[in-house]
Tab-separated table of C-alpha atoms in Angstrom:
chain	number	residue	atom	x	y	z
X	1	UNK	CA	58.348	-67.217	-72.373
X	2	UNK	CA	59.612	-67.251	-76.066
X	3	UNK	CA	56.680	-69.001	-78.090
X	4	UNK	CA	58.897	-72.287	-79.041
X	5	UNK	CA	59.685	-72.658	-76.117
X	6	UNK	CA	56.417	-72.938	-74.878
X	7	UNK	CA	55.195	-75.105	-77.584
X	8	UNK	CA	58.099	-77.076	-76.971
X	9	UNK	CA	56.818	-77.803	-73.248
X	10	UNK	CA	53.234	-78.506	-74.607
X	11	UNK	CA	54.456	-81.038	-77.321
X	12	UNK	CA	56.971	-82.736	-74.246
X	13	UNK	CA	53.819	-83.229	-72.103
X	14	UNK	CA	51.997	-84.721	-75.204
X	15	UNK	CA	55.212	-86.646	-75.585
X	16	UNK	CA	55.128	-88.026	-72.180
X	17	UNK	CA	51.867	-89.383	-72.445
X	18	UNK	CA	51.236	-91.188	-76.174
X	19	UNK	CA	54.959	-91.436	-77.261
X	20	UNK	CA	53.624	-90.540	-80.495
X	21	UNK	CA	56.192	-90.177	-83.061
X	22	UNK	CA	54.906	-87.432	-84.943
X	23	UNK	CA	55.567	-85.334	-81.488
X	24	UNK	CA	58.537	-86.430	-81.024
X	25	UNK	CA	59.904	-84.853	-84.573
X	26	UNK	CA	58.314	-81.541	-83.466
X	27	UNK	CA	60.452	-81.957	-80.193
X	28	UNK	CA	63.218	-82.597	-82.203
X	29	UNK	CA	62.965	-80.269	-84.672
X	30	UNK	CA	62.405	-77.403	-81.665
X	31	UNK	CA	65.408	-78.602	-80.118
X	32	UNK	CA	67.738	-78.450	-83.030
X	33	UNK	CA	66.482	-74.771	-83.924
X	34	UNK	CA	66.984	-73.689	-80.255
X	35	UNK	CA	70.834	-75.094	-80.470
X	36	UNK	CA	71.218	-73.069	-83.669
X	37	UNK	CA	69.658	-69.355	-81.584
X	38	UNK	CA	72.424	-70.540	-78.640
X	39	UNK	CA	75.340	-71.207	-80.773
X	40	UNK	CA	77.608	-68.646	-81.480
X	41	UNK	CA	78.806	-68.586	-85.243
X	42	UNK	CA	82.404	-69.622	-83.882
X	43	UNK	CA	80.590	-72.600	-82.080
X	44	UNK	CA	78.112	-73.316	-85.530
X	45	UNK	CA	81.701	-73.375	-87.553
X	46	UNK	CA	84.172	-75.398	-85.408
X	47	UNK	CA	81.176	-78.202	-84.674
X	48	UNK	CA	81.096	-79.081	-88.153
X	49	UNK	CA	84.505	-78.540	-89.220
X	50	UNK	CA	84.877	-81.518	-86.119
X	51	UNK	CA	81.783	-83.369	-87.064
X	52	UNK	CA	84.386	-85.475	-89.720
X	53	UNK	CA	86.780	-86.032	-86.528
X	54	UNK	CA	84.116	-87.817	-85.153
X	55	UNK	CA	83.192	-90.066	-88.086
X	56	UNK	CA	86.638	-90.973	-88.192
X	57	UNK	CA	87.072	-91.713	-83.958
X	58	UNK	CA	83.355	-93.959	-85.225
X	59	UNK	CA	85.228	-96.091	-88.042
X	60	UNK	CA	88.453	-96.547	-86.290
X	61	UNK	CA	86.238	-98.055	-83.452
X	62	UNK	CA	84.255	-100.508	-85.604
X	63	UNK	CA	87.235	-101.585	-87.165
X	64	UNK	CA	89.380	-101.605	-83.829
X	65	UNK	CA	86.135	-104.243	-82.667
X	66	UNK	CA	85.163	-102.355	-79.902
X	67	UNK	CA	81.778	-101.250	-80.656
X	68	UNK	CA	81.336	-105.003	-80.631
X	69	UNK	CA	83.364	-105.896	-77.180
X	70	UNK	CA	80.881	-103.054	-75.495
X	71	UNK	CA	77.582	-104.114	-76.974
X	72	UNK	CA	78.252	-107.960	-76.273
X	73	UNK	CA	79.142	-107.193	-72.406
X	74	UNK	CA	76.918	-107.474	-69.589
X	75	UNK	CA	79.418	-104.945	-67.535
X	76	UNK	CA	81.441	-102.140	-67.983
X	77	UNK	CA	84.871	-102.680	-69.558
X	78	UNK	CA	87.945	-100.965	-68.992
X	79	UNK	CA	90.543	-100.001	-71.643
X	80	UNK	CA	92.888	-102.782	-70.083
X	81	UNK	CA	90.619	-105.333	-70.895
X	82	UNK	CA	88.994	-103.796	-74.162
X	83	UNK	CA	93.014	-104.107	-74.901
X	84	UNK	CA	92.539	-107.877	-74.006
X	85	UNK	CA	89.384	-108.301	-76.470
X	86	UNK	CA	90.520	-106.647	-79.273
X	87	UNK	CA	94.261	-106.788	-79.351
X	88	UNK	CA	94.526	-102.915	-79.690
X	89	UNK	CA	96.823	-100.642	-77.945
X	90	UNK	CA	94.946	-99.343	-74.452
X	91	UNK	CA	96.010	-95.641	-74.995
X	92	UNK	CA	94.847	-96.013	-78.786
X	93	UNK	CA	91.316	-97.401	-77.090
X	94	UNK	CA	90.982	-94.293	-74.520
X	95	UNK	CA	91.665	-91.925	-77.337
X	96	UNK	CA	89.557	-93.333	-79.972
X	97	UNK	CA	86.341	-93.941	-77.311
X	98	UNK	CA	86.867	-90.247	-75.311
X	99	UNK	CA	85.341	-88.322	-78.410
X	100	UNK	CA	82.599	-91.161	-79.049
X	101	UNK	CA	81.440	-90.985	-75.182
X	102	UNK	CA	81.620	-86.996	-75.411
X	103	UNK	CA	78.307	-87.935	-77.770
X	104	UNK	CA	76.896	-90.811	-76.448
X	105	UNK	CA	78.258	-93.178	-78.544
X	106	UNK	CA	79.115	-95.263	-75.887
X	107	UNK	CA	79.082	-94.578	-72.132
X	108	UNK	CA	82.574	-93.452	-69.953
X	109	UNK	CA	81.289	-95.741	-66.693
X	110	UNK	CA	84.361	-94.229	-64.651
X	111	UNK	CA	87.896	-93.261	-65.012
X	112	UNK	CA	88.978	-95.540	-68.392
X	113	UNK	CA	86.398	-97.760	-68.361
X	114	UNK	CA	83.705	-97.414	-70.865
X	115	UNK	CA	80.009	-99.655	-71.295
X	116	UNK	CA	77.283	-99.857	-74.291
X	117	UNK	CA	74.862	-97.186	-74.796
X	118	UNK	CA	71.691	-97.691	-77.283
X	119	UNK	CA	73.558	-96.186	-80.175
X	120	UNK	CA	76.374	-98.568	-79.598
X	121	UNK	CA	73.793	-101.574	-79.323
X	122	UNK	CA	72.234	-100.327	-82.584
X	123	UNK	CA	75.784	-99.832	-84.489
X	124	UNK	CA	76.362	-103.737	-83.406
X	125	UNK	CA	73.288	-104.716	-85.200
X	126	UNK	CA	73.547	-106.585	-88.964
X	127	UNK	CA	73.601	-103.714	-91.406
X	128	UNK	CA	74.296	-100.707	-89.525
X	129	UNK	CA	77.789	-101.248	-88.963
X	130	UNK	CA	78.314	-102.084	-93.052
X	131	UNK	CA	76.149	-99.206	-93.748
X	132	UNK	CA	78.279	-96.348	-91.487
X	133	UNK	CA	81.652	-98.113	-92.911
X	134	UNK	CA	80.431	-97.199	-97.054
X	135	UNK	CA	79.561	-93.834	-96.075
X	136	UNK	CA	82.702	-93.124	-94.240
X	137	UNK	CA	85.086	-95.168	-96.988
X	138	UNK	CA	83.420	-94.396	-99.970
X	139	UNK	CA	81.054	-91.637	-99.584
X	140	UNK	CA	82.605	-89.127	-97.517
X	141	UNK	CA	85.709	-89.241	-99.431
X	142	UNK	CA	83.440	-88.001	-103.050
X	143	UNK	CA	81.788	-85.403	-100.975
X	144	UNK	CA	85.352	-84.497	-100.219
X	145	UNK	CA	85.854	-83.756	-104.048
X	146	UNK	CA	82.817	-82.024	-105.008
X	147	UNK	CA	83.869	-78.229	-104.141
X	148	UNK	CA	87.056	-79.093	-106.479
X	149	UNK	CA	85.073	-81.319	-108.982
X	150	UNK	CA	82.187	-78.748	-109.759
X	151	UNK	CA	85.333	-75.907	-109.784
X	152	UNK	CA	86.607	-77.325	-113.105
X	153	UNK	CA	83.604	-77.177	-114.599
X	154	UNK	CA	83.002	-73.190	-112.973
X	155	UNK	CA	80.309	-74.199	-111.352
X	156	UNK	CA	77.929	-74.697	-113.925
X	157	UNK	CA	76.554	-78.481	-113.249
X	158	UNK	CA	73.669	-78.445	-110.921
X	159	UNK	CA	74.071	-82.185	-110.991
X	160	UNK	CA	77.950	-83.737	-111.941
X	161	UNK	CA	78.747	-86.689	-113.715
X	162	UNK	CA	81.589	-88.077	-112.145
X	163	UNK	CA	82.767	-87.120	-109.055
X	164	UNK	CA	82.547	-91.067	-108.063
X	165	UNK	CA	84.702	-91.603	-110.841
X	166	UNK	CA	87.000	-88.855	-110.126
X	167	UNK	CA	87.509	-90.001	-106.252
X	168	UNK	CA	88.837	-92.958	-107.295
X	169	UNK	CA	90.370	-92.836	-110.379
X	170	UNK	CA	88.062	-95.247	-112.337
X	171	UNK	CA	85.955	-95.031	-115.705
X	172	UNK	CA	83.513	-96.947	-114.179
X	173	UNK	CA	80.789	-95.689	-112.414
X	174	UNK	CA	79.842	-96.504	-108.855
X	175	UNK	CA	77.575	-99.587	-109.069
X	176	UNK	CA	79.706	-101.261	-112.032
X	177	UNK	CA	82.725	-100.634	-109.826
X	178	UNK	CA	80.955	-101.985	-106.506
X	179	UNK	CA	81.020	-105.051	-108.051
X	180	UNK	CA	84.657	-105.937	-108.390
X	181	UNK	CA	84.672	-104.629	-104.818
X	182	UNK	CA	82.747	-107.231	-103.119
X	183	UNK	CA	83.753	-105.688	-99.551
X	184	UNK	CA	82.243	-102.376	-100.496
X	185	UNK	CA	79.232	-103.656	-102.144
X	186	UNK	CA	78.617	-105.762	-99.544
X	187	UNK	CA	78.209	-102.681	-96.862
X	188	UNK	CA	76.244	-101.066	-99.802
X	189	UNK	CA	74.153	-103.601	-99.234
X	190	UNK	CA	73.934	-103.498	-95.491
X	191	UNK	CA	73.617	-99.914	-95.944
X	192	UNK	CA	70.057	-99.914	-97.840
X	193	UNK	CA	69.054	-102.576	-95.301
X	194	UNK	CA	70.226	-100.384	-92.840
X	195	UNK	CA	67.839	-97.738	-93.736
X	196	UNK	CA	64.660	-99.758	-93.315
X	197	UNK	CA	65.228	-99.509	-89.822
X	198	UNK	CA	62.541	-97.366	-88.000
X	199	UNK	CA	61.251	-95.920	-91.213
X	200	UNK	CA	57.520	-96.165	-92.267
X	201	UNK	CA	56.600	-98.608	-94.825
X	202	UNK	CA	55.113	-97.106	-98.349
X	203	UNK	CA	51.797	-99.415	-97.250
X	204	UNK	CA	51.218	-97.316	-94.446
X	205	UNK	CA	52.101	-94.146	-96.018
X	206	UNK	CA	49.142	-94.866	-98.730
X	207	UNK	CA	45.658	-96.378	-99.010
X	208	UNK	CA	46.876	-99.709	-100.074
X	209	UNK	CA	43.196	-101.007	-100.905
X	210	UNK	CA	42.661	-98.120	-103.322
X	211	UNK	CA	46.482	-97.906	-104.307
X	212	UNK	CA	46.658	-101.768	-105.077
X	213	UNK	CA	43.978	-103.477	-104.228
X	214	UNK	CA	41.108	-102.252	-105.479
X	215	UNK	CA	40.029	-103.404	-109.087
X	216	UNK	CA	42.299	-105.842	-109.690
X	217	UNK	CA	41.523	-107.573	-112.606
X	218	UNK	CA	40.354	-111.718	-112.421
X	219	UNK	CA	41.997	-112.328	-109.270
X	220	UNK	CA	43.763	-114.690	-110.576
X	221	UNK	CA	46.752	-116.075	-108.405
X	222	UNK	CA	48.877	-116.536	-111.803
X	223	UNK	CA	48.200	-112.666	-112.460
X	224	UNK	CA	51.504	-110.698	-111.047
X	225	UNK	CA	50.225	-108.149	-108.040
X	226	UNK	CA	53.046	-106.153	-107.514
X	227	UNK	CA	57.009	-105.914	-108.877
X	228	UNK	CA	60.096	-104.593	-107.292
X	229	UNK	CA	62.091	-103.450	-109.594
X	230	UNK	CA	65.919	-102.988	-108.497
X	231	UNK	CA	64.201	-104.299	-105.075
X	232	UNK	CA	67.685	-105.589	-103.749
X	233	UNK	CA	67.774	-108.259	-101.015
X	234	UNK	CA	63.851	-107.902	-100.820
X	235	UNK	CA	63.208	-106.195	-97.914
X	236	UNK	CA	60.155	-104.345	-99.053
X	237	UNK	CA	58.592	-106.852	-100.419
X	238	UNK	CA	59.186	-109.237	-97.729
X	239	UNK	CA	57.227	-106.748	-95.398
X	240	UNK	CA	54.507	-106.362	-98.056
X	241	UNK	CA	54.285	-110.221	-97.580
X	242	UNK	CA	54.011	-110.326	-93.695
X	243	UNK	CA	51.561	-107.274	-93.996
X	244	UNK	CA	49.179	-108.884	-96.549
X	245	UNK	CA	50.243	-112.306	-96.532
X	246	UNK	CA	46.802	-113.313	-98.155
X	247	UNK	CA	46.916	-111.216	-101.214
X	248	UNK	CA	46.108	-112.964	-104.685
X	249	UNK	CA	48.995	-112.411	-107.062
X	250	UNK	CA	52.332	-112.874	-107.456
X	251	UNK	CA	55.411	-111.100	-106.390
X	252	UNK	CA	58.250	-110.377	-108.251
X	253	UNK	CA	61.771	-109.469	-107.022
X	254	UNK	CA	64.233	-108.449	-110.033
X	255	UNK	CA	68.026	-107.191	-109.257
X	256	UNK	CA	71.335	-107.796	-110.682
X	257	UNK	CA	72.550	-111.314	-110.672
X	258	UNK	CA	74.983	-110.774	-107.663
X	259	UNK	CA	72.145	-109.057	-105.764
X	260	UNK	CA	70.007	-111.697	-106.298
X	261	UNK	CA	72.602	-114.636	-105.190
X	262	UNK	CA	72.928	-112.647	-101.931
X	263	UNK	CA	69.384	-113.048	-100.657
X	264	UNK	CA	69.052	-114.951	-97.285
X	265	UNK	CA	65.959	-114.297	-95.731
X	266	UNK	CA	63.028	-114.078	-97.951
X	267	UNK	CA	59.759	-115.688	-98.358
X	268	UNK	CA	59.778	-118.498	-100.993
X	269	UNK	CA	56.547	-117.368	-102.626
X	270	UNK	CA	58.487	-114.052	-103.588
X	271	UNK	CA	59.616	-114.861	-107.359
X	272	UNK	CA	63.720	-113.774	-107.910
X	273	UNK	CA	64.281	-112.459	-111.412
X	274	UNK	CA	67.641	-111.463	-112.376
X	275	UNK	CA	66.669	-107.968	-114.365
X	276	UNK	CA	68.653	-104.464	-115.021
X	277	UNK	CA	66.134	-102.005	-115.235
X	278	UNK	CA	68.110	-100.456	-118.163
X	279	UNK	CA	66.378	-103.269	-120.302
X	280	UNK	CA	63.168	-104.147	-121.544
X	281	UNK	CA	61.057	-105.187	-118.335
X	282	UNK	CA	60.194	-108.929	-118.788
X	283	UNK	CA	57.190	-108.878	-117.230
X	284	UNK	CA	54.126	-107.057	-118.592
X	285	UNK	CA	50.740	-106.208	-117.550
X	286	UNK	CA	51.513	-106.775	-113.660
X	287	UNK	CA	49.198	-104.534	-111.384
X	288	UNK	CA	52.011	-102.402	-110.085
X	289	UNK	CA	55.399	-101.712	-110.623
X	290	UNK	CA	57.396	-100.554	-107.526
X	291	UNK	CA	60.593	-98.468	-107.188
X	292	UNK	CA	62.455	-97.581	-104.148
X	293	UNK	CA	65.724	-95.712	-103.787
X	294	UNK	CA	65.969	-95.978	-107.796
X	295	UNK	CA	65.428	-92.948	-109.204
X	296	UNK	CA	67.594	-90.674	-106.899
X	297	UNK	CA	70.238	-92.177	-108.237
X	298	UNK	CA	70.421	-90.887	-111.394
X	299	UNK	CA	69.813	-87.857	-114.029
X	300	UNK	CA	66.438	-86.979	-115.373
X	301	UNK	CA	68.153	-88.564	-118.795
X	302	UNK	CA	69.183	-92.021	-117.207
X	303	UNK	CA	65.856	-92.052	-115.078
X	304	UNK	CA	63.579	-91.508	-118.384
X	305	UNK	CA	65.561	-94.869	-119.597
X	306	UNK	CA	64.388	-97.096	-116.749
X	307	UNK	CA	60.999	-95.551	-116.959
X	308	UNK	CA	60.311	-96.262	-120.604
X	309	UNK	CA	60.604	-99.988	-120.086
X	310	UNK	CA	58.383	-99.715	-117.570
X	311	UNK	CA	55.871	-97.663	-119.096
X	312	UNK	CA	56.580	-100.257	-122.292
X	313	UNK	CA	55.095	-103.077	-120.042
X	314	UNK	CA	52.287	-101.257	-117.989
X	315	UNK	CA	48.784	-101.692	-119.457
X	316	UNK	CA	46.724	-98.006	-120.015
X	317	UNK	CA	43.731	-98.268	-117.488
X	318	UNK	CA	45.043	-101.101	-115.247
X	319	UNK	CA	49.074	-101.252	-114.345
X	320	UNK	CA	50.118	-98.010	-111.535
X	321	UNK	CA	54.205	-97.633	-111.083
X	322	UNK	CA	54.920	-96.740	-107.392
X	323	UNK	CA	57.397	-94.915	-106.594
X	324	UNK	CA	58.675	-94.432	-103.051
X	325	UNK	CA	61.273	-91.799	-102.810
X	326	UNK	CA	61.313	-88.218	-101.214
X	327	UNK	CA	59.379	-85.530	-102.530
X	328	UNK	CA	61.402	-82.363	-101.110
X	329	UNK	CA	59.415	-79.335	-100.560
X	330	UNK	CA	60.576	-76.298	-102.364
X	331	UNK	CA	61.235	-74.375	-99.246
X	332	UNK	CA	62.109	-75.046	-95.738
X	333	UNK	CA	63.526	-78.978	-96.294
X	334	UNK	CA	64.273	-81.356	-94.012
X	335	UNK	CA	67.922	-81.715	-93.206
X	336	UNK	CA	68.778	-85.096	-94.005
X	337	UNK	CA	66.858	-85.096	-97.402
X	338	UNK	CA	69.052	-82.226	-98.075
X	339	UNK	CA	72.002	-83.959	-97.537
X	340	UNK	CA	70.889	-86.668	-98.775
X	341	UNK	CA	70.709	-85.043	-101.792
X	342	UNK	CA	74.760	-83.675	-101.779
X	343	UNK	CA	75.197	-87.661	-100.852
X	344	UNK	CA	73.369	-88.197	-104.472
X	345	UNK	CA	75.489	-85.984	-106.493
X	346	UNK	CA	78.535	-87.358	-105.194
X	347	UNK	CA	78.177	-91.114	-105.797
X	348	UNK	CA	75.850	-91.345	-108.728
X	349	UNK	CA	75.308	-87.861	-110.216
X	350	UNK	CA	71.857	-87.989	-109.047
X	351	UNK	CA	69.502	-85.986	-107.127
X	352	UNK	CA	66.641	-85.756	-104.441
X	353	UNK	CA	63.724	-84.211	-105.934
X	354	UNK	CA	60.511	-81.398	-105.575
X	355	UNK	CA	57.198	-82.482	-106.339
X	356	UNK	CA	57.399	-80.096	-109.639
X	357	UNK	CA	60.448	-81.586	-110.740
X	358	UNK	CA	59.255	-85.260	-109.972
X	359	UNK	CA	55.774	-84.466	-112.024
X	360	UNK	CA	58.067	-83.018	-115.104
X	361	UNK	CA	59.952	-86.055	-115.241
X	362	UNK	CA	57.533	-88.800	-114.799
X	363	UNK	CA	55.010	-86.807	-117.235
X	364	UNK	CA	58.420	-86.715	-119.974
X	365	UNK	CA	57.888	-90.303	-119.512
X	366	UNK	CA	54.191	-91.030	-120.767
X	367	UNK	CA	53.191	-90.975	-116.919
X	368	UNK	CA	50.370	-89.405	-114.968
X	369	UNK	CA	50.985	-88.727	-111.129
X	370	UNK	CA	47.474	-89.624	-109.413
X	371	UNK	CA	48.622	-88.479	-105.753
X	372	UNK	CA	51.859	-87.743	-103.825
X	373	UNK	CA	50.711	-89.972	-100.864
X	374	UNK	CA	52.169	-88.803	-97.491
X	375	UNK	CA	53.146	-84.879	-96.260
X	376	UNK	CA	55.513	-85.785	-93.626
X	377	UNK	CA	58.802	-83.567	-94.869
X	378	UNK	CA	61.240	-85.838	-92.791
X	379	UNK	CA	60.020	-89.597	-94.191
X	380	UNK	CA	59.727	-90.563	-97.875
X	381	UNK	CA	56.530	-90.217	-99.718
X	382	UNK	CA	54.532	-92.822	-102.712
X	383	UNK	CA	53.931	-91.243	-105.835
X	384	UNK	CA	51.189	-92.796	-107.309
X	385	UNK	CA	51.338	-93.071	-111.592
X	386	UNK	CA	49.694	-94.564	-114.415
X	387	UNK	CA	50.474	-94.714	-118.265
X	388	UNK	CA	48.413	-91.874	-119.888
């Protein structure tokens, strides 16, 4: 028996009895190198020239409302009434939910007649519907233009300015721009929220008592513990909260005014400062400084900007900036961090990045890296700094 496959029956038994998680990526990652031995090359080709046929059967169905009708019914429904719900033509529905059952999208029950199946209950929860509708509307269509984009320049950016901004035929870039487009920004929004779900929390990637906790100054409840800076709609630090609820100092939220309005649920103790990280940071000598999903976004120039405020405010020998990002290894990457890191150029010019390139950066800054916490290749990792 080939080797991975036996390791691949080992890990299932193991999987069987702890449901660990960590297994179940091995399983996964088995299984998706065993497709890629049984595909032919035609077979490798044609799936992803399709895979953007299927996005597209995905968006029409969200906006058609019938992920919705399926995930809010107690029984199957046929295309008749799915017709009925949704005021949408019942050959359209057939044709638009054949491809989607085909994966598992949803289920085909019987002949026309189609019921939920867990990815349809999870694309009906808040977030992940927004999130799926700005990658398909806004991101898909830059990744579209980068082959022609990085052509007129011969190939020579590693990282492009502007491929947002040539997409759409606007001198502004994407975040400036998401802003007169409420709609868009508002599935950005859903879209980082979206991502929170089933990922593992930078507190339990790290030793948060010897990250955070230990040697923390007077312990004074006025003193500021930890600040997200560009935090968004707070999710992180809403988490941190519920985690360590009885932690002595403050917590600070900063985003853009607009973000900031749009908060719902967050705890009350959690201070909301309107901020852009492109100024001075307004508040100084705080424990830690925390940044999540920040960085990527931008070039090593435009990242050593938002760092120097923050290094401005840190105080040598006390203050750490946290960073929670991916740390790509230099060979043999996860997919989706790879992609992830097309995604980057294409919106915002940015970039996922190796451990050496994230330690030539941050030290360009005035910034020491303690410890890359975490070694899992497929989930995000804290980088641990202080001023030097």
């Amino acid at each position: 028996m080939d080797a991975q496959l036996q390791e691949f029956q080992n890990l299932f038994d193991k999987l069987s009895a702890s449901k660990d998680e960590v297994t179940r990526k091995a399983l996964l990652n088995i299984c998706r190198s065993q497709t890629g031995r049984l595909e032919t090359p035609w077979e490798t080709v044609w799936r992803m020239i399709m895979e953007p046929h299927q996005s597209a059967a995905l968006r029409a169905a969200l906006e058609m409302g019938l992920i919705d009708a399926l995930a809010s019914s107690t029984t199957p429904l046929t295309s008749t009434q799915l017709s009925e719900k949704t005021n949408c033509n019942e050959k359209l529905i057939t044709r638009i939910l054949r491809p989607l059952a085909v994966r598992h999208l949803v289920k085909e029950a019987s002949f026309e007649t189609y019921t939920s199946s867990p990815v349809t209950s999870f694309l009906s929860q808040p977030g992940v519907a927004g999130g799926f509708k700005f990658m398909f509307d806004i991101a898909s269509r830059c990744t579209q233009q980068i082959p022609s984009f990085l052509a007129q320049d011969k190939f020579a950016s590693p990282s492009p300015q502007g491929v947002f901004e040539h997409t759409f035929s606007t001198p502004l870039p994407m975040f400036p721009w998401l802003q007169a487009h409420p709609n868009h920004m508002k599935d950005f929004g859903d879209l980082m929220m979206g991502q929170q779900m089933g990922r593992v929390p930078w507190f339990d990637v790290a030793d948060v008592d010897q990250v955070l906790f230990e040697s923390k100054g007077g312990e004074k409840k006025d003193e500021v513990l930890l600040v997200d800076v560009g935090g968004g709609r707070g999710y992180d630090l809403q988490a941190f909260k519920t985690r360590f609820p009885d932690g002595d100092g403050k917590l600070v939220l900063q985003d853009l005014p607009m973000v900031v309005e749009d908060i719902q649920d967050l705890d009350e103790a959690v201070v909301r400062q309107v901020h852009d990280f492109f100024t001075p940071q307004p508040v100084r000598d705080a424990k830690a400084y925390y940044l999540r999903y920040i960085l990527h976004d931008y070039s090593d120039e435009k990242c050593q900007e938002i760092l120097k405020h923050i290094v401005d405010a840190m105080t040598p020998g006390y203050s750490k900036l946290l960073i929670f990002e991916w740390v790509l290894p230099d060979t043999e990457s996860a997919l989706f961090p790879s992609l992830l890191d097309i995604n980057m150029m294409a919106l915002l010019g940015g970039m996922e990045r190796t451990q050496s390139q994230w330690k030539v950066l941050l030290e360009g800054a005035g910034l020491e890296v303690r410890r890359f916490w975490g070694e899992d290749k497929e989930a995000e990792s804290l980088i641990e700094c202080v001023r030097k």
